[in-house]
C-alpha positions as a LaTeX table, in Angstrom:
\begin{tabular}{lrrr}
\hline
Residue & $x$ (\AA) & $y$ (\AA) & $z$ (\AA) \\
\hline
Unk1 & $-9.84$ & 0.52 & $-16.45$ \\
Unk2 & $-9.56$ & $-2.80$ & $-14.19$ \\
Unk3 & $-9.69$ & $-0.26$ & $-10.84$ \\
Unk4 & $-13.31$ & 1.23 & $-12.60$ \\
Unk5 & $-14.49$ & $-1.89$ & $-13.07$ \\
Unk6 & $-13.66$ & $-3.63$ & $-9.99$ \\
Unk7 & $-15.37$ & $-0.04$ & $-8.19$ \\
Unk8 & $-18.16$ & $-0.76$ & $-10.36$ \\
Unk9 & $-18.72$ & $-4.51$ & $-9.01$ \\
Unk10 & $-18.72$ & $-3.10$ & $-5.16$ \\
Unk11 & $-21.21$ & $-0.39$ & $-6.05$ \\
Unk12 & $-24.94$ & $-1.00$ & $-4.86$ \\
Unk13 & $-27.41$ & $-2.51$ & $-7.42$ \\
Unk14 & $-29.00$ & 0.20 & $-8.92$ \\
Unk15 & $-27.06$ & 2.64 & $-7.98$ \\
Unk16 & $-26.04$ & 5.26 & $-10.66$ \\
Unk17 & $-22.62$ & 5.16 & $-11.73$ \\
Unk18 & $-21.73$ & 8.79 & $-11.06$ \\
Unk19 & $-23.77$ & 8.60 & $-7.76$ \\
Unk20 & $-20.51$ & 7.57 & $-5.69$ \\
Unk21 & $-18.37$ & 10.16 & $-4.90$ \\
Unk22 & $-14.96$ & 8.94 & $-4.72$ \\
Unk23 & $-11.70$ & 11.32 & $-3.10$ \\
Unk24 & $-9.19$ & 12.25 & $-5.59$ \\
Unk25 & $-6.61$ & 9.64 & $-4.91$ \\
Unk26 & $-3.34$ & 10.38 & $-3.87$ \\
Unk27 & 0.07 & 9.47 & $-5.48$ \\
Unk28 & 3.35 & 9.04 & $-4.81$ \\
Unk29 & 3.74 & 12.34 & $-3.24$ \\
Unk30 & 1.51 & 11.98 & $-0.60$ \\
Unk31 & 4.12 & 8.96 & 0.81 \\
Unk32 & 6.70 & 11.27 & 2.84 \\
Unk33 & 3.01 & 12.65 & 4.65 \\
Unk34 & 1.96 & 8.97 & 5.54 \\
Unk35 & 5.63 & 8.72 & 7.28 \\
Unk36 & 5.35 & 12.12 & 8.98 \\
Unk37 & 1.96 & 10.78 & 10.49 \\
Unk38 & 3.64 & 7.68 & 11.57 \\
Unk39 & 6.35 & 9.90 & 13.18 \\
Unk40 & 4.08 & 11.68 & 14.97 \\
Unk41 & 2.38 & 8.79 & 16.13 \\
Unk42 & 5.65 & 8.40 & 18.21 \\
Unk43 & 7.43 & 5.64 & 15.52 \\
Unk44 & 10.53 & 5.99 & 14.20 \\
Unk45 & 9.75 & 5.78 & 10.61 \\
Unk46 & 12.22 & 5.52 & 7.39 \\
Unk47 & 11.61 & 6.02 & 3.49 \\
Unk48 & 14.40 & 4.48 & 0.62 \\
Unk49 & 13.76 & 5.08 & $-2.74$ \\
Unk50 & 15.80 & 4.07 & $-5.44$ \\
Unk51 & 15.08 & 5.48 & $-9.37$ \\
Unk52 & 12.47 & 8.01 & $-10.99$ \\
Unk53 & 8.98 & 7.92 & $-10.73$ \\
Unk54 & 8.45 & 9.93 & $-13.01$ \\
Unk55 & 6.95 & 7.52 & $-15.32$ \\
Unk56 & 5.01 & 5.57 & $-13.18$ \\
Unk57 & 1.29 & 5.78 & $-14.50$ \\
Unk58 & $-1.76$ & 7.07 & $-11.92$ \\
Unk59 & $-2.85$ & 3.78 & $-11.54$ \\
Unk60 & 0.00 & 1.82 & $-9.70$ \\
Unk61 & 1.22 & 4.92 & $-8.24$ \\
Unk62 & $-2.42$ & 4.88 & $-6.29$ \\
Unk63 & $-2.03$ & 1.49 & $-5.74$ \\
Unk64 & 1.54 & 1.94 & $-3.84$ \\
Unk65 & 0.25 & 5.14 & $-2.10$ \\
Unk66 & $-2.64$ & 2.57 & $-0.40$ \\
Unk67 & $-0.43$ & $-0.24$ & 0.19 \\
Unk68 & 2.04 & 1.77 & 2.03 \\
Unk69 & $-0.74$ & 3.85 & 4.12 \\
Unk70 & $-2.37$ & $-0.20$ & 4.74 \\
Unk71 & 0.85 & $-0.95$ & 5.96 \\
Unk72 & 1.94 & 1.88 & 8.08 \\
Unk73 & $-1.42$ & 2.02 & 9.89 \\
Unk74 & $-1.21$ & $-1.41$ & 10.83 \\
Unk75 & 2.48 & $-0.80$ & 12.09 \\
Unk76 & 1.14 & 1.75 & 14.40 \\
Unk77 & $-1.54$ & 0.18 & 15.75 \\
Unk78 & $-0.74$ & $-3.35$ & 15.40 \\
Unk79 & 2.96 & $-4.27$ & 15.18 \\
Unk80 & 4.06 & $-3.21$ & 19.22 \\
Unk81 & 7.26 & $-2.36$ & 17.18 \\
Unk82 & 9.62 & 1.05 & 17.47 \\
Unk83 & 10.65 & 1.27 & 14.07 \\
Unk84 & 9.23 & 1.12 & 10.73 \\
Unk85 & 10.59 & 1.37 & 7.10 \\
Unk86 & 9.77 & 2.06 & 3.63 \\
Unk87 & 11.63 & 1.03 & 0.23 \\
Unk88 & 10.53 & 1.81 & $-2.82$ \\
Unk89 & 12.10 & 0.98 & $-6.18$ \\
Unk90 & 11.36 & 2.68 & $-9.59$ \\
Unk91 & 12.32 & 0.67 & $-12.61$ \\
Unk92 & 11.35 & 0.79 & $-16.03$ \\
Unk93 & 9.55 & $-2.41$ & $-15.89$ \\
Unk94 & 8.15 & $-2.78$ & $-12.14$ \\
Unk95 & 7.66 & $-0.49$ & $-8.97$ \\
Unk96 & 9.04 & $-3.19$ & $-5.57$ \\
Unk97 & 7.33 & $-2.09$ & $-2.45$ \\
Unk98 & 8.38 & $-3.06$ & 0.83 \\
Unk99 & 7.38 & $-2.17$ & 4.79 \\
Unk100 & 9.05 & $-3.61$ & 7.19 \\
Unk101 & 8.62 & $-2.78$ & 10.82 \\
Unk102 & 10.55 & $-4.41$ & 13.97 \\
Unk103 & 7.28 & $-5.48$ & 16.05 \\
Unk104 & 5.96 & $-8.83$ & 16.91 \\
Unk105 & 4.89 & $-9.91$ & 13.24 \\
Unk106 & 0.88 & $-9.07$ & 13.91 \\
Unk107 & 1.31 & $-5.37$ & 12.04 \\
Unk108 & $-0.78$ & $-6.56$ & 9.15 \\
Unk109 & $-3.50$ & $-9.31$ & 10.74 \\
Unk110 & $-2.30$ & $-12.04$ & 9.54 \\
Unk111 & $-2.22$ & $-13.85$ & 5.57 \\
Unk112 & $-6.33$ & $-13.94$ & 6.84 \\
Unk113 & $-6.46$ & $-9.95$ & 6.03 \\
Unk114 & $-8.38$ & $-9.25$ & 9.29 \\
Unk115 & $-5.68$ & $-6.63$ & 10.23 \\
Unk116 & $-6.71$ & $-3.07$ & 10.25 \\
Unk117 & $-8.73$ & $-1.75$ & 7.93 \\
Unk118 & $-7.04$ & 2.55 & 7.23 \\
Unk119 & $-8.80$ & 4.65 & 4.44 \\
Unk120 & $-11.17$ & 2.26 & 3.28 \\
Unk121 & $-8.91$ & $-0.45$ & 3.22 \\
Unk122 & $-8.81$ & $-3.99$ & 3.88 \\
Unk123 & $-6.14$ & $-5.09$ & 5.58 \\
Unk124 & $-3.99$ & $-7.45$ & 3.55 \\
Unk125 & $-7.34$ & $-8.60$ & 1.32 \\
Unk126 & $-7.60$ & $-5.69$ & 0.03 \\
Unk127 & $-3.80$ & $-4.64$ & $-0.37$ \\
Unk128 & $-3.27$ & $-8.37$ & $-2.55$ \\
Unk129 & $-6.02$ & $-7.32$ & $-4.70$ \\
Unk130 & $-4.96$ & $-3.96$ & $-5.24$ \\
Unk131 & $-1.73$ & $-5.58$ & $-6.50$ \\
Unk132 & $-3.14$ & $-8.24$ & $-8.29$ \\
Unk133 & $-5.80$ & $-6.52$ & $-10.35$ \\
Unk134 & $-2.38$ & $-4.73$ & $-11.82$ \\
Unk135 & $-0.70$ & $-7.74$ & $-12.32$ \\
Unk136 & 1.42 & $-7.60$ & $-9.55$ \\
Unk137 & 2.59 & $-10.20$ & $-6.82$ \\
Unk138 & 2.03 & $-9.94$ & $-3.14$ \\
Unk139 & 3.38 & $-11.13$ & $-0.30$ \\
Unk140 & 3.00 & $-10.18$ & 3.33 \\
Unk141 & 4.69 & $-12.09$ & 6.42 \\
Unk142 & 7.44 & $-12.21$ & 9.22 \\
Unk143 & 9.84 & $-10.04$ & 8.45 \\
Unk144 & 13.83 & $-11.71$ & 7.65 \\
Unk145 & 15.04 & $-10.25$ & 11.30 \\
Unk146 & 11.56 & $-10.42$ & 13.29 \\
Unk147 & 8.57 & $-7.54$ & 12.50 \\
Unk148 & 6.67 & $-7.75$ & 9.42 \\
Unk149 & 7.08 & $-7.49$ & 6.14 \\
Unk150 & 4.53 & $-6.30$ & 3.15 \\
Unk151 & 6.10 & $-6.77$ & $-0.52$ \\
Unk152 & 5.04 & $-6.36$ & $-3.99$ \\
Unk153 & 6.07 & $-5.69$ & $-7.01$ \\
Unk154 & 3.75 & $-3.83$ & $-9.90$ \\
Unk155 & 4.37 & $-3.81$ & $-13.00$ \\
Unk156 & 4.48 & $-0.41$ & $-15.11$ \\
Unk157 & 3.27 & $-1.09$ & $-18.37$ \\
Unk158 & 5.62 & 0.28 & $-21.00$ \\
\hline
\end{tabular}
C-alpha cells in the first residue's frame, strides 16, 4: 500500500490512475538472472543466501530484486572492480541485503545518489527510499576491505 501510494505521488497531475502502465515486477527469482548479466558483462559475480524465502511478502521481495539490480549495474559500470558479490539472508523477522564489489568505492555514486540510474532507478536515492518506505535501514559506502558496499535490512512483517 505505501509502494501505491508513493507511485501515486510521482504520477502527473491529472493523470488517471490506471493510465500508467507499470511492468510486472520481478522477485526474488529473477536475482540469479541479474548475476548471469553481470557475468556476462565480463565480472566475476557471486550470490550467498542463507534461509527460506518462502515467506517473504511481494513487496520487500521487489524491493530486494531493485536494490540488488541498482547495485550490480553500478558495479559494472562504475566500480573499475573484478569481482562482485551478493548475500542475502532470510529470517523470520528481516531480509539483510548486501553487495559488495572489490572496485575503487565509486560503484554506487556516492551517499549523493548521483550513481547510475538501471531500470528506472535512482541510484542510491532511490534504493534508501525503497528501503525506507518498508521500514528498513540503509546504508551504502566503502566496503570493510576496499570496493563498495550496499546494505539493508527489511523487515518482513509477520
Amino acid at each position: 500500500a505505501d509502494l501505491r501510494a508513493l507511485i501515486g505521488v510521482l504520477r502527473d497531475p491529472g493523470e488517471e490512475p490506471g493510465a500508467m502502465e507499470l511492468a510486472p515486477g520481478r522477485g526474488l527469482d529473477g536475482v540469479g538472472d541479474l548475476v548471469e548479466g553481470v557475468r556476462a558483462a565480463g565480472l566475476q559475480a557471486g550470490v550467498e543466501t542463507e534461509g527460506d524465502p518462502a515467506g517473504v511478502p511481494a513487496p520487500v521481495a521487489l524491493a530486494v530484486y531493485r536494490i540488488v539490480q541498482e547495485s550490480l549495474t553500478n558495479a559494472v559500470r562504475h566500480s573499475g572492480g573484478t569481482r562482485v558479490d551478493v548475500r542475502l539472508r532470510y529470517g523470520s523477522d528481516a531480509v539483510r541485503v548486501e553487495i559488495a564489489d572489490d572496485g575503487t568505492g565509486a560503484g554506487a555514486g556516492g551517499e549523493d545518489g548521483a550513481g547510475a540510474r538501471a531500470g528506472g532507478g535512482h541510484g542510491v536515492a532511490g534504493m534508501r527510499e525503497r528501503v525506507s518506505v518498508l521500514g528498513g535501514e540503509f546504508a551504502s559506502g566503502p566496503g570493510e576491505h576496499g570496493g563498495h558496499t550496499v546494505r539493508a535490512v527489511i523487515p518482513v512483517p509477520s
